[in-house]
Coordinates of C-alpha atoms in Angstrom, one line a residue:
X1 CA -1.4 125.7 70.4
X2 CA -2.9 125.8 66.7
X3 CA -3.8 127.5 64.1
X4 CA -7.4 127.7 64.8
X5 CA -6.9 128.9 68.3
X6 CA -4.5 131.7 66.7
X7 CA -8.0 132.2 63.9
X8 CA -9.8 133.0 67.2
X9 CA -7.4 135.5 68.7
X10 CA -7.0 137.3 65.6
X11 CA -11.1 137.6 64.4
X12 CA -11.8 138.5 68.6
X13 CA -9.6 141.6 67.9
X14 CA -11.3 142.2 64.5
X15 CA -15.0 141.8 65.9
X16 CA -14.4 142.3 69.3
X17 CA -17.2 139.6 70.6
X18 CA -18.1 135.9 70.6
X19 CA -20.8 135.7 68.8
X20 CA -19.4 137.7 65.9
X21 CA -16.2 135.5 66.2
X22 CA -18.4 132.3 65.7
X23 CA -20.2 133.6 62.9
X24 CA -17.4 134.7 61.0
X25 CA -15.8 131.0 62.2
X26 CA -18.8 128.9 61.5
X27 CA -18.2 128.2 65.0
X28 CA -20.6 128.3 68.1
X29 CA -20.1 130.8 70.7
X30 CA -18.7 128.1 73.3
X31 CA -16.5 126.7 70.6
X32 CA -14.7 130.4 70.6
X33 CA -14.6 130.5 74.1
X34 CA -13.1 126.9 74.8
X35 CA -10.7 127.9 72.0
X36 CA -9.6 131.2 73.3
X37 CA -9.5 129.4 76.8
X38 CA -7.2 126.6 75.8
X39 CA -4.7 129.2 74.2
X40 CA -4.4 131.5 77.1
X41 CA -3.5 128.0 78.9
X42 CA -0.5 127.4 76.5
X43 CA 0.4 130.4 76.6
X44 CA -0.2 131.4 80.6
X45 CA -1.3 134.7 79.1
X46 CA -4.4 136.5 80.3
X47 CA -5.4 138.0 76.7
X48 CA -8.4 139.3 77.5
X49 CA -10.1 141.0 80.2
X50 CA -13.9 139.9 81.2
X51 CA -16.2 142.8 81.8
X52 CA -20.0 142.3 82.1
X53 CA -19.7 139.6 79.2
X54 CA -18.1 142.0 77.2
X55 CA -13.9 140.9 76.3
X56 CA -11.7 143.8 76.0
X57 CA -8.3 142.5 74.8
X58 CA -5.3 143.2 76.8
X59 CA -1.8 145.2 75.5
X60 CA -0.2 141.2 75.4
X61 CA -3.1 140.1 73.0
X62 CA -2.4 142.8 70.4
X63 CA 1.1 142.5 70.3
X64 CA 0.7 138.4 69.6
X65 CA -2.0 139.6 67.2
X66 CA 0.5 140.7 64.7
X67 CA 2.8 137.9 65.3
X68 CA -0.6 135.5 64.4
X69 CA -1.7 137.5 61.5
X70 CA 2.1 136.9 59.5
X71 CA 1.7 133.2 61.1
X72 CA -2.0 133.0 59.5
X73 CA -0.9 134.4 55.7
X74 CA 2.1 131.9 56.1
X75 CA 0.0 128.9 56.7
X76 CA -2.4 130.0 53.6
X77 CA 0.5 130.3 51.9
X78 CA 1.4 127.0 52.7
X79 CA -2.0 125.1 52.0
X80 CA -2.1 127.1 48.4
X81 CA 1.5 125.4 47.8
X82 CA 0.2 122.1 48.9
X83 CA -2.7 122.8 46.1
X84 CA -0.8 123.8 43.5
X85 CA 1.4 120.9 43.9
X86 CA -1.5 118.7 43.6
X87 CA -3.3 120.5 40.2
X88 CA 0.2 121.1 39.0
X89 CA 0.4 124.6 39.3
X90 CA 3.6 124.4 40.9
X91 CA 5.9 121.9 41.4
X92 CA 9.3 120.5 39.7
X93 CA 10.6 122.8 36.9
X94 CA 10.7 119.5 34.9
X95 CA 10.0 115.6 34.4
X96 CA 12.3 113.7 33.0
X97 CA 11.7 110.2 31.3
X98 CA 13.5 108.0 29.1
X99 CA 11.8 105.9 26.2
X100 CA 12.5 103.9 23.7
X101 CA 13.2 105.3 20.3
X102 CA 10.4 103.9 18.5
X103 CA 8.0 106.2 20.7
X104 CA 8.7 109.2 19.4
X105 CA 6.6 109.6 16.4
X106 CA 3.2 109.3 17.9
X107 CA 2.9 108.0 21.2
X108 CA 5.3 110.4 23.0
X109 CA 3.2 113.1 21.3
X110 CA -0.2 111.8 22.0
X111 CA 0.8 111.5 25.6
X112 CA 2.3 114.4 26.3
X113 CA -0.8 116.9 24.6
X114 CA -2.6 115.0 27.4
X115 CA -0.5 115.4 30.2
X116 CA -0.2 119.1 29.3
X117 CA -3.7 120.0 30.1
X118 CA -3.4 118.8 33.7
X119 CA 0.6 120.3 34.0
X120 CA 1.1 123.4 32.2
X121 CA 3.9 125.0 33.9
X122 CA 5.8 121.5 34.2
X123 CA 8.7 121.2 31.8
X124 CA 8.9 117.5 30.3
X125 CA 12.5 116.6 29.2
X126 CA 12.4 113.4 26.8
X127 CA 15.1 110.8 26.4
X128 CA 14.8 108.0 23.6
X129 CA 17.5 105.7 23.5
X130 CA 17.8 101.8 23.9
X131 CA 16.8 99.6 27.1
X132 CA 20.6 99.8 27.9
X133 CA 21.1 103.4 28.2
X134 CA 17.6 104.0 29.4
X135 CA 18.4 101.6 32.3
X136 CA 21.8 103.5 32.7
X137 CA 20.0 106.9 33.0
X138 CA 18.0 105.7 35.6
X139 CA 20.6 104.1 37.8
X140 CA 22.3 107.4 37.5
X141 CA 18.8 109.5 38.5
X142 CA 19.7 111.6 35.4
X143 CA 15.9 110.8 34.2
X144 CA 12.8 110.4 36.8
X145 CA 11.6 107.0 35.1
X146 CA 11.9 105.3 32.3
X147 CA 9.9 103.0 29.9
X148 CA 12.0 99.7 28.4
X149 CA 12.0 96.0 27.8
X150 CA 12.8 93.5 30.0
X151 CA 16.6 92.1 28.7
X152 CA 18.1 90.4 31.4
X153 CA 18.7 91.1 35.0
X154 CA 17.5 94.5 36.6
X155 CA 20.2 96.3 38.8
X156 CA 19.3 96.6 42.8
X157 CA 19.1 100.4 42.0
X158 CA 16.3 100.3 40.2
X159 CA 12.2 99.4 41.1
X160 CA 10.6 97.7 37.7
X161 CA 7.1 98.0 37.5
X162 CA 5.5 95.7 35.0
X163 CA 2.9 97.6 32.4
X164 CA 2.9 96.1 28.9
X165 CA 3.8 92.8 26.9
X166 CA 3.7 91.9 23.6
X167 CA 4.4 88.7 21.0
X168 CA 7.0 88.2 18.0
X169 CA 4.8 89.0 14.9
X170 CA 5.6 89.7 11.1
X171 CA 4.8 92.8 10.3
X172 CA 3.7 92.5 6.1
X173 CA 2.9 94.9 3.6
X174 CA -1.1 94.7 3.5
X175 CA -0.9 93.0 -0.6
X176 CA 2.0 90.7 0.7
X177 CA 0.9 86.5 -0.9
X178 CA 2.1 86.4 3.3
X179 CA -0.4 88.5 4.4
X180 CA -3.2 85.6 3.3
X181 CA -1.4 83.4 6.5
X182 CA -3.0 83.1 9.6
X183 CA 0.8 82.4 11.6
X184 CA 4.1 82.8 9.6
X185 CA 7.0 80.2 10.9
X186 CA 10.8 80.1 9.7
X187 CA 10.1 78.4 6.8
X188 CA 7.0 80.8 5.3
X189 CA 9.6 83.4 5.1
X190 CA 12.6 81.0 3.6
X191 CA 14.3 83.7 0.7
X192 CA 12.1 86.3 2.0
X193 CA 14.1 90.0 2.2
X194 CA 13.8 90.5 6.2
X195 CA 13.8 93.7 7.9
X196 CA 15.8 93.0 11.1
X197 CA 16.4 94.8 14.4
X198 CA 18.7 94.9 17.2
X199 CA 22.2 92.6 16.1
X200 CA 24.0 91.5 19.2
X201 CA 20.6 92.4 21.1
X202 CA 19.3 89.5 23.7
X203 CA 15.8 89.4 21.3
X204 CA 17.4 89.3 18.2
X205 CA 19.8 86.7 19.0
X206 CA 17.0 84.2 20.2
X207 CA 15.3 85.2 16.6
X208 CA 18.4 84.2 15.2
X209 CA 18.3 81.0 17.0
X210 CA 14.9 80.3 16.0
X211 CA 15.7 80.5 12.1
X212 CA 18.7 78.1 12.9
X213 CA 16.6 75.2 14.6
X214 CA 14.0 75.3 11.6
X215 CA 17.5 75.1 8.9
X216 CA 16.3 78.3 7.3
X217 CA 18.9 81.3 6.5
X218 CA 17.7 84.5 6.8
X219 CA 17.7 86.8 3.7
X220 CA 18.4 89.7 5.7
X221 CA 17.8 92.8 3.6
X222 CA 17.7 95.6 6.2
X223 CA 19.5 96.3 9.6
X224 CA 17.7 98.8 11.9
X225 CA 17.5 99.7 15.5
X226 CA 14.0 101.6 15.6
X227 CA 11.0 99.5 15.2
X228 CA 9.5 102.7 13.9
X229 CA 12.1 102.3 10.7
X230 CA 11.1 98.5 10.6
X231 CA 7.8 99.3 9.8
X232 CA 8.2 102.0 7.5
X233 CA 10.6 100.0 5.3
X234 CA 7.5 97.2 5.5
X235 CA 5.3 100.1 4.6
X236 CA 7.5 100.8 1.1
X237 CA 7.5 97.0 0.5
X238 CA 11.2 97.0 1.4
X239 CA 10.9 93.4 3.0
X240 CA 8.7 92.0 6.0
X241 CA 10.1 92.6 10.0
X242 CA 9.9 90.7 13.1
X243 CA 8.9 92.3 16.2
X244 CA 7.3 92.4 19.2
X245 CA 3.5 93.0 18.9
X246 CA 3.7 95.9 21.3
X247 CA 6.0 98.6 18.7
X248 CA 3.6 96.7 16.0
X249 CA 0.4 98.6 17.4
X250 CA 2.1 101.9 17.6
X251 CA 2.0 101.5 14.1
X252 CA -1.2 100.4 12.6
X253 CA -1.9 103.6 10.7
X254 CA 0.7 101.9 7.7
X255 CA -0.4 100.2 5.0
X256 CA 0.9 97.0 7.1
X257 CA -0.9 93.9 8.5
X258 CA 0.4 92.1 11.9
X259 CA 0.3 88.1 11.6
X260 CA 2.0 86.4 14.6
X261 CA 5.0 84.8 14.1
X262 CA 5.8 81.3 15.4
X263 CA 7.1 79.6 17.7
X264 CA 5.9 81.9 20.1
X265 CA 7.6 84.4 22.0
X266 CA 7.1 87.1 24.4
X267 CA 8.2 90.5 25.5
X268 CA 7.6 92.1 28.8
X269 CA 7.9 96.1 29.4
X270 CA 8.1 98.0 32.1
X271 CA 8.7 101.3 34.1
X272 CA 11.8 101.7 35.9
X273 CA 12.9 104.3 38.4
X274 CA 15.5 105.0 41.2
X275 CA 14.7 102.4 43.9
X276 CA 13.9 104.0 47.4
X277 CA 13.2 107.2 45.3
X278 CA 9.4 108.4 45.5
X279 CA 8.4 109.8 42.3
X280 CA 6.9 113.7 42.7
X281 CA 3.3 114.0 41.9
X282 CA 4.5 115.8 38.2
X283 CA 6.1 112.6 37.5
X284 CA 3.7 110.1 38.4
X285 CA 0.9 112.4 36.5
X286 CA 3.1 111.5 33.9
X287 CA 3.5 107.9 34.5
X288 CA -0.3 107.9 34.4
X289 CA -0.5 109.5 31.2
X290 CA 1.9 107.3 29.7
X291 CA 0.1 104.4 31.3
X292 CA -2.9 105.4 29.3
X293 CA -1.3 106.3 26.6
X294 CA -0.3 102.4 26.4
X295 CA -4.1 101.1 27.0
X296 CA -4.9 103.0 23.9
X297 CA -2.4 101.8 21.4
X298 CA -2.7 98.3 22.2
X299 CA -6.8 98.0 22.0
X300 CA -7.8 96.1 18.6

């Protein structure tokens, strides 16, 4: 039995012939009949009587009638669920997702006014911390996904979805004498005040060990932890930071200039969630959006 055979029974009783029935259907008349056929076999109900070609229903067929009506609504019920789901009319009461804290100025923003349009009704619930605690938040499916740096080895709880990288450049204020150097090494920025990030941090303590093989001390004149500070203190010609090229982009509205910083190295970003977990279609909307989002701040 199916829903189309229960369609039949209940447009028969509203039209009371065939040819009607297929009409209304978009049916042909022998589609109707094979379909009212078949269900009387699953049920091993006679539903209708057969007079002169004309079908007059029986008491049985009127009673199931009802019973297909509520059956009917239920199932449109069901399919407009199964579309709201999908425009984002319905769904989870909120997304949540965990970034770092350097998104939250602009990119966090931009993506989220886009994600809007497409999810209204769907509550967004935004987490900026470090890698650490954003890889803690999603062992403990407190947050949906989250957005961090690759620092070492990735838990078995967690799927890692590789979406950005970067390079270690100087960020310089645009009159900098620096800002006239193609690359900057260790020794370019020998008694220069240095914006640093991240002490006891995995990337900062290679940095660190990169100054040390070229015999250079750092003049360290700031310690942060946002690359969003970083380049606001470059911006007020507090000093000149090292970071990865990625945060640099978010940035390019300052009155800074990127020059990459040498030797070379590189940062890779992900998107972690719960392994085994299947994201809803809210959240991976929003890992779309935010997967945008990222295309656009890193064109030159």
């Amino acid at each position: 039995m199916n829903f189309r055979q229960l369609e039949v029974l209940k447009t028969l009783l509203a039209t009371g012939s065939t040819i009607a029935t297929a009409k209304s259907m978009g049916l042909s008349q022998s589609g109707v009949s094979r379909l009212l056929q078949q269900l009387e076999s699953d049920l091993s109900l006679t539903l209708f009587a057969r007079d002169k070609g004309r079908l007059i229903p029986t008491p049985e067929a009127s009673i199931l009638a009802r019973d297909a009506e509520h059956i009917l609504l239920g199932l449109n019920r069901f399919s407009g669920l199964a579309e709201d789901l999908r425009s984002g009319a319905a769904g989870p009461e909120v997304v949540r997702i965990g970034l770092p804290s350097s998104m939250w100025e602009e990119f966090a923003p931009a993506m989220l006014v886009e994600y809007a349009k497409d999810y209204p009704t769907v509550r967004i619930e935004t987490f900026f911390e470090t890698t650490t605690a954003i890889t803690r938040l999603v062992e403990q499916q407190v947050i949906d996904f989250g957005f961090l740096r690759y620092e070492g080895e990735i838990g078995q709880g967690i799927d890692m979805e590789p979406v950005a990288s970067g390079v270690s450049v100087c960020v310089i204020p645009e009159s900098h004498p620096l800002a006239a150097l193609a690359e900057i090494t260790p020794r370019d920025l020998r008694n220069i005040p240095l914006i640093l990030i991240g002490r006891q941090r995995p990337t900062r303590m290679l940095l660190d060990q990169t100054f040390k093989r070229a015999a250079v001390k750092q003049n360290v004149k700031i310690e942060t932890h946002t690359n969003s500070s970083a380049c606001a203190y470059v911006a007020h010609g507090l000093g000149i930071a090292i970071i990865s090229s990625f945060y640099a982009n978010l940035y390019r509205r300052l009155p800074v200039v990127q020059r990459p910083f040498t030797p070379v190295s590189k940062q890779e970003f992900g998107l972690a969630k719960p392994a085994g977990m299947p994201l809803s279609l809210a959240a991976q909307a929003l890992v779309d959006a935010l997967k945008r989002q990222i295309d656009l701040s890193q064109k030159i």
